XYZ file of C-alpha atoms in Angstrom:
785
model
C -77.257 -33.813 -32.628
C -80.506 -35.164 -30.848
C -81.945 -32.180 -30.334
C -81.440 -31.124 -33.612
C -83.547 -33.664 -35.367
C -86.523 -32.182 -33.107
C -87.909 -28.567 -32.831
C -86.979 -26.508 -30.097
C -90.573 -25.758 -29.436
C -91.943 -28.759 -29.653
C -88.995 -29.742 -26.539
C -90.460 -26.161 -24.609
C -93.805 -27.442 -24.901
C -93.327 -30.765 -23.736
C -90.686 -30.042 -20.729
C -93.317 -27.328 -19.381
C -96.787 -29.918 -19.674
C -95.816 -31.845 -16.703
C -97.705 -34.753 -17.795
C -95.543 -35.129 -21.166
C -92.680 -35.451 -19.575
C -92.051 -39.140 -20.395
C -93.153 -38.945 -23.486
C -89.659 -36.762 -24.232
C -87.311 -39.336 -22.136
C -88.605 -41.915 -24.254
C -87.721 -39.683 -27.360
C -84.745 -39.357 -26.226
C -83.667 -42.620 -25.544
C -84.550 -43.940 -28.504
C -81.930 -41.744 -30.054
C -79.393 -41.600 -27.701
C -76.659 -43.881 -27.511
C -76.826 -46.681 -24.618
C -74.000 -47.840 -22.848
C -74.783 -52.272 -22.459
C -72.821 -51.236 -19.380
C -71.576 -49.060 -16.867
C -68.182 -51.401 -17.185
C -68.150 -50.150 -21.308
C -69.162 -47.045 -21.503
C -68.097 -46.673 -25.335
C -70.421 -50.294 -26.636
C -74.219 -49.560 -27.172
C -77.060 -51.383 -27.058
C -78.296 -51.709 -30.559
C -81.887 -52.268 -30.567
C -82.104 -50.644 -34.107
C -80.454 -53.321 -36.008
C -82.482 -55.698 -33.624
C -85.603 -54.121 -34.798
C -84.367 -54.358 -38.618
C -83.699 -57.577 -38.509
C -86.611 -58.888 -37.114
C -88.332 -57.031 -39.682
C -86.380 -58.545 -42.590
C -87.646 -61.841 -41.255
C -90.839 -61.320 -40.183
C -91.281 -60.431 -43.690
C -89.359 -63.718 -45.036
C -91.148 -65.687 -42.524
C -94.374 -64.443 -42.652
C -96.075 -65.423 -39.461
C -95.311 -63.435 -36.066
C -92.647 -64.674 -34.494
C -91.921 -66.163 -30.649
C -89.736 -63.983 -28.503
C -86.957 -65.812 -28.229
C -86.892 -65.518 -32.202
C -86.926 -62.409 -32.530
C -84.433 -62.628 -30.218
C -81.863 -64.967 -32.141
C -83.251 -64.128 -35.672
C -82.204 -60.303 -34.701
C -78.822 -61.692 -34.307
C -78.445 -62.988 -37.677
C -74.950 -62.361 -39.882
C -77.063 -62.136 -42.771
C -81.422 -61.878 -42.545
C -82.049 -61.475 -45.673
C -80.462 -65.180 -46.785
C -80.349 -67.198 -43.710
C -82.328 -70.294 -44.881
C -84.415 -71.128 -40.860
C -85.984 -74.069 -39.893
C -86.321 -74.557 -36.482
C -84.622 -77.729 -35.298
C -83.218 -78.443 -38.763
C -80.939 -75.601 -40.209
C -77.293 -73.916 -39.037
C -77.712 -70.017 -38.278
C -74.787 -68.202 -38.344
C -74.741 -65.022 -35.314
C -73.240 -62.060 -34.627
C -73.674 -62.391 -30.406
C -73.004 -59.259 -28.324
C -70.834 -60.347 -25.575
C -68.241 -63.125 -23.757
C -68.504 -64.658 -20.296
C -66.059 -67.106 -19.229
C -66.041 -68.765 -15.485
C -62.334 -68.868 -14.728
C -61.840 -72.934 -14.839
C -63.185 -72.433 -19.150
C -61.315 -69.124 -19.308
C -58.117 -70.817 -19.031
C -58.456 -73.127 -22.180
C -60.571 -70.431 -23.467
C -57.709 -67.373 -23.487
C -55.442 -70.134 -24.339
C -57.107 -70.836 -27.523
C -57.581 -67.238 -28.388
C -53.880 -66.550 -27.702
C -53.228 -69.628 -30.238
C -55.282 -68.137 -32.665
C -52.781 -64.855 -33.096
C -55.833 -61.829 -33.309
C -54.323 -59.039 -30.917
C -57.803 -58.102 -29.636
C -60.918 -59.286 -29.114
C -63.895 -58.266 -31.380
C -66.538 -58.236 -28.787
C -67.038 -56.914 -25.010
C -65.880 -60.211 -23.062
C -65.768 -60.524 -19.580
C -63.697 -63.161 -16.944
C -65.744 -63.999 -13.498
C -63.332 -66.065 -11.079
C -66.037 -68.155 -9.272
C -64.678 -71.396 -9.633
C -61.383 -72.014 -8.400
C -62.207 -71.436 -4.714
C -63.046 -74.409 -1.853
C -64.891 -74.476 0.507
C -63.589 -75.013 4.082
C -63.386 -72.847 7.005
C -65.919 -69.550 5.536
C -65.770 -67.106 3.630
C -62.768 -64.469 4.168
C -59.871 -67.955 5.228
C -61.088 -69.208 1.897
C -60.636 -66.615 -0.860
C -57.103 -65.864 1.218
C -56.168 -69.993 0.770
C -57.567 -69.485 -3.301
C -55.653 -66.350 -3.736
C -52.769 -68.160 -2.866
C -52.692 -71.223 -4.378
C -54.397 -70.315 -7.898
C -52.039 -67.360 -7.864
C -50.066 -68.878 -11.524
C -53.967 -68.746 -12.946
C -55.095 -65.740 -11.391
C -52.075 -64.041 -12.859
C -52.236 -65.293 -16.260
C -56.431 -64.863 -16.551
C -55.478 -60.948 -15.234
C -52.468 -60.415 -17.664
C -54.464 -62.281 -20.567
C -57.113 -59.945 -20.371
C -55.293 -56.677 -19.949
C -53.308 -57.950 -22.991
C -56.672 -58.904 -24.962
C -59.152 -56.306 -24.158
C -61.312 -58.491 -21.734
C -62.334 -57.578 -18.275
C -61.126 -59.556 -15.248
C -63.652 -60.084 -12.313
C -61.349 -60.802 -9.687
C -61.715 -63.880 -6.722
C -64.429 -62.945 -4.393
C -66.378 -60.917 -6.847
C -69.135 -63.541 -6.751
C -70.650 -65.750 -8.996
C -70.055 -65.419 -12.890
C -74.264 -65.090 -13.939
C -75.206 -63.712 -10.791
C -72.631 -60.672 -12.044
C -73.522 -60.808 -15.091
C -77.064 -60.226 -14.358
C -76.791 -57.440 -12.215
C -74.312 -56.016 -14.515
C -74.420 -56.922 -18.530
C -77.184 -58.858 -19.497
C -80.176 -56.772 -20.792
C -83.638 -57.566 -22.556
C -83.055 -58.063 -25.832
C -79.393 -59.215 -25.426
C -77.585 -62.101 -27.322
C -75.085 -62.890 -24.483
C -72.963 -66.761 -25.245
C -70.821 -67.861 -22.385
C -68.708 -70.614 -21.348
C -70.905 -72.595 -18.486
C -73.455 -74.203 -18.979
C -75.686 -72.068 -16.641
C -75.350 -69.263 -18.918
C -79.425 -69.073 -19.547
C -79.597 -67.430 -15.883
C -79.366 -64.633 -17.639
C -82.787 -64.806 -19.474
C -84.499 -63.780 -15.996
C -83.408 -60.418 -17.476
C -84.797 -61.070 -21.380
C -81.955 -62.176 -22.433
C -80.560 -64.646 -25.043
C -78.169 -66.266 -22.953
C -76.319 -69.508 -24.143
C -73.669 -71.704 -22.312
C -70.636 -73.010 -24.795
C -67.588 -74.204 -25.011
C -64.265 -72.149 -25.139
C -64.204 -72.509 -28.795
C -67.254 -71.381 -29.532
C -65.959 -68.371 -27.215
C -63.388 -67.935 -29.574
C -65.041 -67.805 -32.207
C -67.128 -64.531 -30.978
C -64.575 -63.318 -29.818
C -62.653 -63.462 -32.928
C -65.648 -61.564 -34.985
C -66.275 -65.065 -36.137
C -70.213 -65.447 -36.896
C -71.360 -67.953 -34.036
C -72.935 -71.305 -35.494
C -76.019 -72.625 -33.769
C -78.890 -74.294 -34.997
C -82.251 -73.073 -35.326
C -83.636 -73.986 -32.237
C -86.916 -75.438 -31.434
C -89.220 -73.155 -28.751
C -91.021 -75.144 -26.281
C -93.546 -72.572 -24.672
C -94.848 -73.154 -20.950
C -97.196 -71.096 -20.099
C -97.828 -69.747 -16.634
C -101.622 -69.071 -15.252
C -102.402 -67.784 -11.814
C -99.854 -66.166 -8.982
C -97.266 -67.817 -6.476
C -97.524 -67.813 -2.968
C -96.874 -69.453 0.560
C -94.124 -71.495 0.039
C -94.256 -72.083 -3.604
C -91.301 -70.110 -5.348
C -89.573 -69.912 -8.622
C -87.735 -72.500 -7.838
C -90.447 -75.007 -7.895
C -91.100 -74.287 -11.208
C -88.152 -74.933 -13.060
C -88.282 -78.241 -10.638
C -92.184 -79.253 -12.124
C -90.776 -78.760 -15.766
C -87.399 -80.656 -15.242
C -89.980 -83.593 -14.173
C -92.377 -82.657 -17.234
C -89.193 -82.451 -19.571
C -86.589 -84.788 -18.405
C -82.698 -84.688 -17.875
C -82.811 -84.245 -22.640
C -86.613 -83.286 -23.068
C -85.053 -79.548 -24.161
C -82.740 -80.840 -25.993
C -82.610 -78.328 -29.108
C -84.932 -75.960 -28.112
C -85.652 -72.728 -26.454
C -87.537 -72.482 -23.441
C -89.933 -69.612 -23.592
C -92.413 -68.352 -20.168
C -95.163 -66.282 -21.519
C -98.737 -66.218 -19.822
C -100.361 -64.100 -16.759
C -98.552 -66.102 -13.962
C -95.156 -64.377 -15.589
C -95.689 -60.948 -13.760
C -96.221 -62.700 -10.201
C -92.181 -63.666 -10.029
C -89.509 -61.385 -9.705
C -86.613 -60.867 -11.896
C -84.303 -63.082 -9.526
C -86.949 -65.616 -9.742
C -87.342 -65.783 -13.156
C -83.145 -65.767 -13.550
C -83.244 -69.512 -11.208
C -85.949 -70.658 -13.503
C -83.864 -70.051 -17.273
C -80.837 -71.107 -14.669
C -81.862 -74.446 -14.141
C -83.173 -74.951 -18.176
C -79.677 -76.287 -18.477
C -80.985 -79.803 -16.492
C -83.567 -80.249 -19.336
C -80.955 -79.622 -22.138
C -82.226 -76.232 -23.134
C -80.257 -73.686 -25.823
C -81.309 -71.607 -23.026
C -84.585 -70.293 -21.526
C -86.188 -66.382 -21.651
C -89.188 -64.402 -20.353
C -90.218 -61.234 -21.884
C -89.496 -57.733 -20.529
C -92.386 -56.677 -18.210
C -92.117 -54.294 -15.444
C -90.633 -56.863 -12.636
C -87.431 -56.879 -15.432
C -87.967 -52.840 -14.980
C -87.915 -52.579 -11.117
C -84.695 -54.824 -11.384
C -83.109 -52.962 -13.743
C -83.877 -49.251 -12.181
C -82.354 -50.715 -8.427
C -79.059 -51.736 -10.337
C -78.302 -48.757 -11.589
C -79.485 -49.318 -15.244
C -82.711 -47.327 -15.891
C -81.628 -46.001 -19.141
C -81.224 -49.699 -20.359
C -84.978 -50.315 -19.017
C -86.203 -47.184 -20.674
C -84.964 -47.263 -23.773
C -85.815 -51.472 -23.551
C -89.678 -49.256 -23.214
C -89.186 -47.849 -26.089
C -88.698 -51.291 -27.680
C -90.754 -53.428 -26.004
C -93.563 -54.998 -28.696
C -89.529 -56.832 -30.072
C -88.934 -57.239 -26.182
C -91.688 -59.985 -25.923
C -93.166 -62.878 -28.450
C -96.296 -61.631 -31.346
C -99.842 -62.736 -30.861
C -100.621 -65.701 -32.450
C -96.968 -67.324 -32.563
C -96.874 -70.707 -32.250
C -94.517 -73.488 -30.273
C -93.082 -76.325 -31.422
C -95.263 -77.943 -28.073
C -97.133 -75.920 -24.894
C -96.571 -76.770 -21.127
C -99.231 -75.173 -18.557
C -98.154 -74.218 -15.284
C -101.339 -72.683 -12.718
C -98.526 -71.426 -10.306
C -101.415 -71.258 -7.826
C -101.897 -74.547 -7.478
C -98.183 -75.256 -7.595
C -96.373 -77.111 -4.240
C -92.943 -76.833 -2.836
C -90.906 -79.047 -4.661
C -87.216 -81.487 -3.892
C -85.902 -83.386 -6.772
C -83.250 -86.059 -7.018
C -81.715 -87.796 -5.367
C -78.608 -88.569 -8.809
C -80.469 -86.153 -11.032
C -82.239 -82.886 -10.744
C -85.252 -84.368 -13.317
C -86.759 -86.789 -10.021
C -89.529 -85.118 -8.756
C -91.259 -84.784 -5.697
C -93.523 -82.036 -4.079
C -91.889 -82.343 -0.620
C -94.930 -83.628 1.072
C -94.718 -86.703 -0.138
C -90.318 -87.303 -0.300
C -90.094 -88.128 3.432
C -92.317 -91.214 2.744
C -90.557 -92.025 -0.842
C -87.114 -91.870 0.857
C -88.079 -94.741 3.620
C -89.926 -96.680 0.968
C -86.838 -96.212 -1.354
C -83.832 -96.759 1.217
C -83.113 -93.671 0.805
C -81.199 -91.797 4.156
C -83.855 -88.917 5.675
C -81.633 -87.807 8.041
C -80.145 -83.894 6.529
C -76.510 -84.063 7.066
C -76.124 -80.918 5.947
C -78.232 -77.758 3.977
C -77.111 -75.548 1.404
C -77.856 -72.374 0.193
C -76.883 -70.158 -2.412
C -75.160 -71.017 -6.002
C -75.757 -69.584 -9.354
C -79.336 -70.458 -9.610
C -80.850 -69.487 -5.867
C -78.198 -66.712 -3.687
C -80.335 -63.521 -4.968
C -81.604 -60.805 -2.119
C -84.919 -62.521 -2.571
C -83.735 -65.710 -1.988
C -81.537 -64.949 0.860
C -84.771 -62.867 2.175
C -86.937 -65.679 2.528
C -84.670 -68.010 3.869
C -83.320 -65.636 6.337
C -87.193 -65.475 7.123
C -87.538 -69.331 7.756
C -84.961 -68.704 10.161
C -85.967 -66.365 12.577
C -89.080 -67.795 12.889
C -86.649 -70.434 14.280
C -84.546 -68.274 16.520
C -88.031 -67.007 17.976
C -88.313 -70.242 19.806
C -84.835 -71.013 20.478
C -84.304 -73.554 18.031
C -81.372 -73.452 15.170
C -80.401 -75.986 12.246
C -80.050 -79.594 13.382
C -77.949 -79.821 10.024
C -74.670 -78.737 9.574
C -75.738 -75.430 6.985
C -73.567 -73.549 4.750
C -74.922 -69.609 3.208
C -73.396 -69.068 -0.655
C -73.616 -65.238 -1.180
C -74.172 -64.507 -5.622
C -72.340 -62.105 -5.363
C -70.246 -59.145 -3.221
C -72.712 -57.273 -3.998
C -75.399 -59.328 -2.448
C -73.024 -60.237 0.350
C -72.395 -56.499 1.064
C -76.545 -55.981 1.271
C -77.470 -58.780 3.683
C -74.360 -57.881 5.642
C -76.027 -54.585 5.919
C -80.203 -55.347 6.227
C -79.125 -58.197 8.828
C -79.924 -61.165 6.782
C -76.804 -62.712 7.377
C -76.278 -62.804 10.686
C -79.763 -64.493 10.984
C -78.137 -67.253 9.367
C -75.611 -67.382 11.626
C -77.175 -66.846 14.257
C -79.472 -70.402 12.820
C -76.416 -72.028 12.741
C -75.387 -70.644 9.039
C -71.586 -70.921 8.236
C -70.898 -67.905 5.189
C -68.698 -69.418 2.845
C -66.816 -67.083 0.119
C -69.181 -65.591 -3.237
C -68.468 -68.718 -5.369
C -69.756 -71.411 -6.938
C -67.443 -73.786 -3.954
C -69.938 -76.995 -3.219
C -72.332 -77.153 -5.668
C -69.352 -77.684 -8.253
C -67.639 -80.083 -5.966
C -65.028 -77.415 -3.995
C -66.301 -78.388 -0.606
C -63.195 -80.184 1.516
C -66.369 -81.939 3.508
C -65.458 -83.139 6.903
C -68.409 -84.393 8.438
C -68.425 -87.889 6.531
C -65.807 -90.656 5.024
C -65.956 -91.429 0.958
C -68.499 -94.653 0.789
C -70.830 -93.119 3.613
C -74.482 -93.350 3.182
C -76.102 -89.990 3.723
C -78.401 -86.922 2.594
C -77.794 -83.432 1.261
C -80.169 -80.957 0.215
C -79.148 -77.977 -1.265
C -80.920 -74.899 -3.628
C -78.446 -75.768 -6.147
C -79.289 -77.149 -9.517
C -77.451 -80.195 -10.493
C -76.879 -83.537 -7.802
C -75.122 -86.005 -10.425
C -73.516 -88.880 -8.411
C -70.460 -87.022 -6.421
C -70.951 -83.995 -7.305
C -71.189 -81.677 -4.890
C -68.542 -83.983 -2.482
C -66.827 -86.748 -4.465
C -68.814 -89.451 -1.944
C -70.668 -91.329 -4.263
C -73.210 -92.379 -1.467
C -74.229 -89.092 -0.999
C -77.749 -88.055 -2.079
C -78.448 -85.434 -2.956
C -81.529 -83.240 -3.436
C -82.254 -79.832 -4.858
C -85.078 -77.521 -3.690
C -85.937 -73.957 -3.186
C -83.943 -71.827 -0.186
C -85.740 -71.537 2.176
C -87.513 -75.579 1.640
C -83.773 -76.115 2.333
C -83.485 -73.534 5.711
C -86.717 -75.271 7.093
C -85.560 -79.071 6.499
C -82.162 -78.313 7.771
C -84.204 -76.728 11.085
C -85.995 -79.705 11.421
C -83.194 -82.222 10.094
C -85.062 -84.874 8.330
C -86.686 -85.080 4.901
C -89.627 -86.399 6.696
C -90.747 -82.971 7.341
C -93.143 -80.936 5.392
C -93.087 -76.996 6.221
C -96.752 -76.502 5.081
C -98.722 -78.834 7.674
C -96.211 -80.329 9.979
C -94.650 -78.914 13.674
C -91.699 -78.125 15.203
C -90.952 -78.074 18.945
C -89.722 -75.469 20.319
C -87.283 -74.681 23.336
C -90.132 -74.717 25.714
C -91.522 -77.820 24.967
C -94.577 -76.191 22.667
C -95.361 -76.827 19.208
C -95.492 -73.986 16.788
C -95.731 -74.681 12.916
C -93.340 -72.224 10.435
C -95.459 -69.670 8.260
C -94.713 -69.180 5.144
C -91.990 -66.616 4.364
C -92.173 -63.237 3.150
C -89.267 -60.796 1.808
C -88.671 -57.789 -0.398
C -87.415 -59.157 -3.341
C -85.504 -56.018 -3.772
C -83.751 -54.674 -0.815
C -85.553 -51.037 -0.090
C -82.166 -49.460 -0.113
C -79.662 -49.101 -3.179
C -77.032 -52.152 -3.179
C -74.403 -51.828 -1.220
C -72.078 -52.814 -3.881
C -68.743 -53.987 -1.619
C -65.468 -53.792 -2.248
C -63.958 -52.611 -5.966
C -62.625 -56.047 -7.700
C -63.379 -55.539 -11.000
C -60.267 -54.686 -13.310
C -60.736 -52.685 -16.679
C -58.740 -53.860 -19.907
C -55.854 -51.145 -20.988
C -57.127 -49.243 -23.953
C -53.421 -50.977 -25.471
C -52.658 -53.926 -23.801
C -50.102 -54.796 -26.668
C -47.197 -54.618 -24.195
C -48.760 -56.769 -21.404
C -46.850 -59.668 -21.686
C -49.100 -63.043 -20.604
C -46.542 -65.712 -18.466
C -47.133 -69.187 -18.970
C -44.159 -71.082 -17.690
C -43.003 -74.040 -20.130
C -42.725 -76.204 -16.423
C -45.783 -75.571 -14.993
C -48.068 -77.835 -13.767
C -51.516 -75.883 -14.182
C -51.000 -74.440 -17.137
C -49.843 -75.435 -20.562
C -49.513 -73.460 -24.118
C -51.621 -75.665 -26.601
C -50.191 -77.473 -30.156
C -52.758 -77.773 -32.707
C -54.239 -80.780 -33.351
C -53.178 -83.481 -36.598
C -55.366 -83.114 -39.470
C -57.546 -85.916 -40.787
C -55.330 -87.856 -43.226
C -58.179 -88.588 -45.593
C -58.358 -92.119 -44.663
C -61.694 -93.850 -43.386
C -60.675 -94.775 -39.603
C -59.974 -98.230 -39.843
C -59.446 -101.118 -36.733
C -60.321 -98.375 -34.203
C -60.404 -100.480 -30.586
C -62.819 -99.523 -28.186
C -61.752 -97.462 -24.667
C -64.535 -97.992 -22.865
C -68.038 -98.521 -24.191
C -69.932 -96.957 -21.328
C -73.297 -97.933 -19.397
C -76.040 -95.456 -18.500
C -75.926 -92.038 -17.460
C -72.552 -90.121 -18.771
C -72.371 -86.669 -17.931
C -69.140 -84.129 -18.780
C -68.299 -84.653 -14.220
C -67.968 -88.498 -15.106
C -66.037 -87.753 -18.694
C -64.052 -85.027 -17.462
C -64.582 -84.794 -13.003
C -64.356 -81.058 -10.988
C -63.444 -80.738 -7.374
C -59.408 -81.403 -6.791
C -59.305 -81.860 -10.708
C -60.261 -77.946 -11.747
C -56.637 -76.803 -10.821
C -55.662 -78.588 -14.015
C -58.247 -76.298 -16.458
C -55.238 -74.999 -17.691
C -52.636 -77.855 -18.445
C -54.358 -79.822 -21.244
C -51.979 -82.849 -20.229
C -52.572 -83.075 -17.106
C -56.042 -82.761 -16.606
C -56.367 -85.332 -19.163
C -55.270 -87.812 -16.655
C -58.985 -87.678 -15.640
C -60.079 -88.911 -18.950
C -63.891 -91.027 -18.609
C -62.772 -92.260 -14.704
C -66.336 -91.770 -13.748
C -68.320 -93.300 -16.523
C -68.587 -96.982 -15.751
C -67.750 -99.825 -17.617
C -70.420 -102.050 -19.181
C -68.007 -104.757 -19.821
C -67.859 -105.264 -15.819
C -69.962 -102.549 -14.273
C -67.041 -100.628 -12.579
C -65.657 -97.123 -12.788
C -62.051 -96.359 -13.991
C -61.178 -100.107 -15.130
C -61.138 -101.188 -18.607
C -59.696 -103.742 -20.840
C -56.385 -102.953 -22.553
C -57.061 -104.662 -26.144
C -53.341 -105.205 -26.481
C -52.469 -106.575 -23.215
C -55.503 -108.169 -22.245
C -54.798 -106.048 -18.964
C -57.297 -104.248 -17.163
C -56.618 -100.507 -15.549
C -57.739 -96.936 -15.648
C -59.104 -95.326 -18.422
C -57.281 -92.328 -19.055
C -53.134 -94.968 -19.260
C -54.968 -97.225 -21.580
C -56.127 -93.793 -23.506
C -52.481 -93.177 -23.279
C -50.892 -96.694 -24.319
C -53.082 -96.640 -27.833
C -51.980 -93.467 -28.469
C -48.118 -94.277 -27.874
C -48.535 -97.323 -29.586
C -50.098 -95.140 -32.758
C -53.645 -97.217 -32.102
C -57.003 -95.142 -33.253
C -59.929 -95.409 -30.533
C -63.600 -94.941 -30.076
C -66.666 -94.004 -27.525
C -69.249 -96.227 -27.228
C -72.126 -94.146 -24.842
C -75.835 -94.401 -23.536
C -78.417 -91.919 -24.009
C -77.774 -87.948 -23.759
C -73.924 -88.716 -23.543
C -72.426 -85.915 -22.320
C -75.236 -83.828 -20.830
C -74.406 -81.437 -17.111
C -71.755 -78.817 -17.795
C -70.447 -77.100 -20.592
C -66.796 -78.008 -19.681
C -64.853 -77.815 -23.070
C -62.110 -80.446 -21.300
C -64.253 -82.985 -21.828
C -63.872 -83.381 -25.769
C -59.991 -82.164 -25.497
C -59.118 -84.574 -23.557
C -60.091 -87.588 -25.975
C -58.481 -85.825 -28.619
C -55.643 -85.378 -26.744
C -54.582 -88.777 -26.121
C -55.884 -90.321 -29.408
C -59.201 -90.846 -29.293
C -60.681 -90.284 -32.914
C -64.817 -91.181 -33.069
C -67.435 -90.593 -29.799
C -70.517 -92.809 -30.801
C -73.582 -93.318 -28.342
C -77.615 -92.983 -28.801
C -77.917 -89.433 -28.240
C -76.026 -86.266 -26.865
C -75.987 -83.206 -24.883
C -75.931 -80.020 -27.709
C -72.970 -78.362 -25.847
C -71.080 -81.359 -25.935
C -71.754 -82.697 -29.561
C -70.145 -78.950 -30.525
C -67.562 -79.399 -28.469
C -66.588 -82.725 -29.829
C -67.086 -81.101 -33.182
C -64.827 -78.099 -32.421
C -61.478 -80.405 -31.633
C -61.929 -82.389 -34.080
C -63.328 -85.527 -32.656
C -66.710 -87.727 -34.744
C -69.184 -87.542 -32.515
C -72.095 -90.090 -34.486
C -75.136 -91.556 -33.234
C -76.417 -94.542 -34.012
C -79.116 -95.022 -36.297
C -81.440 -97.828 -34.303
C -80.316 -96.979 -30.969
C -80.516 -100.671 -30.878
C -77.507 -101.301 -32.193
C -76.202 -99.829 -29.111
C -76.540 -104.034 -28.038
C -74.540 -104.980 -30.772
C -71.369 -103.659 -29.882
C -68.909 -105.235 -27.292
C -65.463 -103.755 -25.638
C -63.338 -106.245 -27.604
C -64.664 -105.602 -31.289
C -62.882 -103.190 -33.287
C -64.856 -100.441 -35.398
C -64.532 -98.613 -39.185
C -65.981 -95.852 -39.445
C -66.161 -95.706 -43.683
C -67.376 -92.885 -46.444
C -65.582 -90.085 -44.890
C -64.088 -89.684 -48.458
C -68.007 -88.654 -49.417
C -68.297 -86.852 -46.077
C -71.799 -84.675 -46.247
C -74.200 -82.919 -44.617
C -77.027 -85.051 -44.074
C -75.804 -88.177 -45.344
C -74.909 -90.996 -42.793
C -71.425 -92.986 -42.233
C -71.486 -96.575 -41.884
C -69.735 -98.556 -39.460
C -68.332 -101.670 -39.648
C -67.831 -103.773 -36.490
C -65.592 -106.625 -36.743
C -65.309 -109.385 -33.857
C -63.206 -111.288 -32.472
C -64.622 -114.241 -34.093
C -63.713 -113.555 -37.112
C -67.195 -112.514 -38.026
C -68.424 -108.580 -39.171
C -71.481 -106.529 -39.582
C -72.419 -103.019 -40.920
C -74.181 -100.513 -39.040
C -75.420 -96.745 -40.006
C -74.192 -93.950 -37.943
C -76.239 -90.087 -38.532
C -74.440 -86.853 -37.368
C -75.334 -83.162 -37.674
C -72.481 -81.798 -38.792
C -73.448 -79.325 -41.813
C -70.310 -78.012 -44.007
C -68.490 -76.017 -42.078
C -68.188 -78.125 -39.793
C -66.921 -81.099 -41.814
C -64.418 -78.318 -42.610
C -63.112 -78.098 -39.037
C -62.950 -82.411 -38.755
C -60.858 -82.091 -41.940
C -58.520 -79.715 -40.872
C -58.273 -81.277 -37.597
C -59.810 -79.216 -35.087
C -62.074 -75.635 -35.542
C -59.305 -73.174 -34.310
C -57.100 -75.067 -37.127
C -59.929 -74.415 -39.665
C -60.123 -70.213 -38.164
C -56.339 -69.956 -38.779
C -55.912 -71.496 -41.746
C -58.583 -69.304 -43.385
C -56.900 -66.316 -41.620
C -53.635 -67.205 -43.053
C -55.454 -67.685 -46.807
C -56.895 -63.826 -46.217
C -53.723 -62.299 -45.820
């Protein structure tokens, strides 16, 4: 069919001309079907639809479009009629695919099973990376994880087979590295049940982290709703060199925008400095955009992405992207809501922390700041890897630093761990000698998994409560995240800086200016690392760890034992009774930062991610109660006794009493885990009132039938006391953009009224009325059938 569209003489002339062979390849690619992935040969990239939708929207808006607008609007369900206004309207979108990591996939698949649908509507994958605990080293830890988590892995494997979902077995690698290697491509819209899904923006895709209920919408073939993002432009000039790395770009941006500065926006990088960054380096920058609350981050398609696609066996995708490049870069003259400019030539190595990823310091200053603040300067452990920094280039630059130390007879003074991002990275760095260099300098190679980055770390070198410092190439450093010790001061930086600091053993070391003393007593200075961005040979794929779903999985049995402690089929949440929420008790008034780690802790709790009732025993155990300044200690308003938060919530539920949570700024920042929304709903919560919400958590709360509301006047946070009762009135007239009233009843009999805002649209109000988005989906299915 393709050949018949062009004359034979044209092809003969082109093929014989030599110089015009590329033109022929372009014509072929433009009209040929190119698979999204080697693993789904019959699912094709549809740039023609993207092009058509973009042209419709551009004509309607009559202005140049940013890159992120092109890809987002290019996936509109109805581009001709969709109302589009940045930061205000809700868009109905048709993403290309879904990805789920094993901790969140359990609840996502349980919800999909509950929907009653026979098969997913879009290509979807499950990645086993979160349940492997770092303990002894890669092989032993993987064997142990397979044994301990056999029930969960079997559930995910069989559910994937039954519903048409690809399954990446434990040991495959971290979800975001696997996506970059196999699934992301320029112009794709991918949603993933992990907050660091934006990693795929390093390959020019709009990749967005969501909760499991959002993933279920997409897998069910329902248009997915997203508030139309604003667009923050980051213009890069100059060129990275020396010790400065892509990680320093996002560490700098985090310091500028803070943990909530990107909320409701896509961060779009552009400018002449972009071409000095490798594809995996761009992925690092996009990955950690989650730490500033951004919806996602993206880079324009360029030659660095083309090189990466070629090296990962996707030259056909690169050739197709070349043809459609005008739709994969921003329009000239496009307007951003905010612009930040960074000169890469002047950018210095950064290290951020402790306890928050936006506390930015140049590496040259952090030692002095640590001494002034009383932070431990001796580094107990250095950890490299994670979904943010585990590429071939990252490992190569770290090995280049380690090799210099070894040449002078030195090893790491700190403990040192290495996490390869994928089985392909592990196998390739073993082949090319990087892994052995990192071992020789004192490194322990961990499994291809998340490990200590998400709290899966059986740490033995300190006791809980012992004040200490660690440095990592991870993305988050919230209190207790890595090792459950609230006194661990965690700092995030680039892998090469982690390596240098681990060799020196102290935060006071600046590799740009300071000297080390070799085994021979002579002083030497580390040279800035240099390493290939991609292997000179092809990547070594390592072991085959992928399970294809069968063409027909209808006969596949998915086993969930009613006595299981790790898996539990879901029961529908109750519908709204049509009445105002009156005389609610306050479970807890939270003081200060409250991330999803505080609301639903990870670490040892990960094993209960498929069992809603069991994991609800960690509800808000990390949040600080403003009444007594303690974690996991709240007053039971019915008994006046203080006790754990989950126990108090269960008591209220048993007594038929509805309750609310009062929160501070950016409530629910961090991980996308929807358990932080499922648990309060399961234990009887109805309303969460805060000064502001993180995007993903606010959506997750809506999906589960809760009311996330914000103070019209943030100062009203101070008017509510833990002993008050609250009533939300006006729900009978609940409508988009219409504030709700909150009546505060004080113990002395007085009361006052404050106003609360919300961001519900019409369909989201229906989620609340039905009890959850899943309930609403099933109602619509019943009507249509």
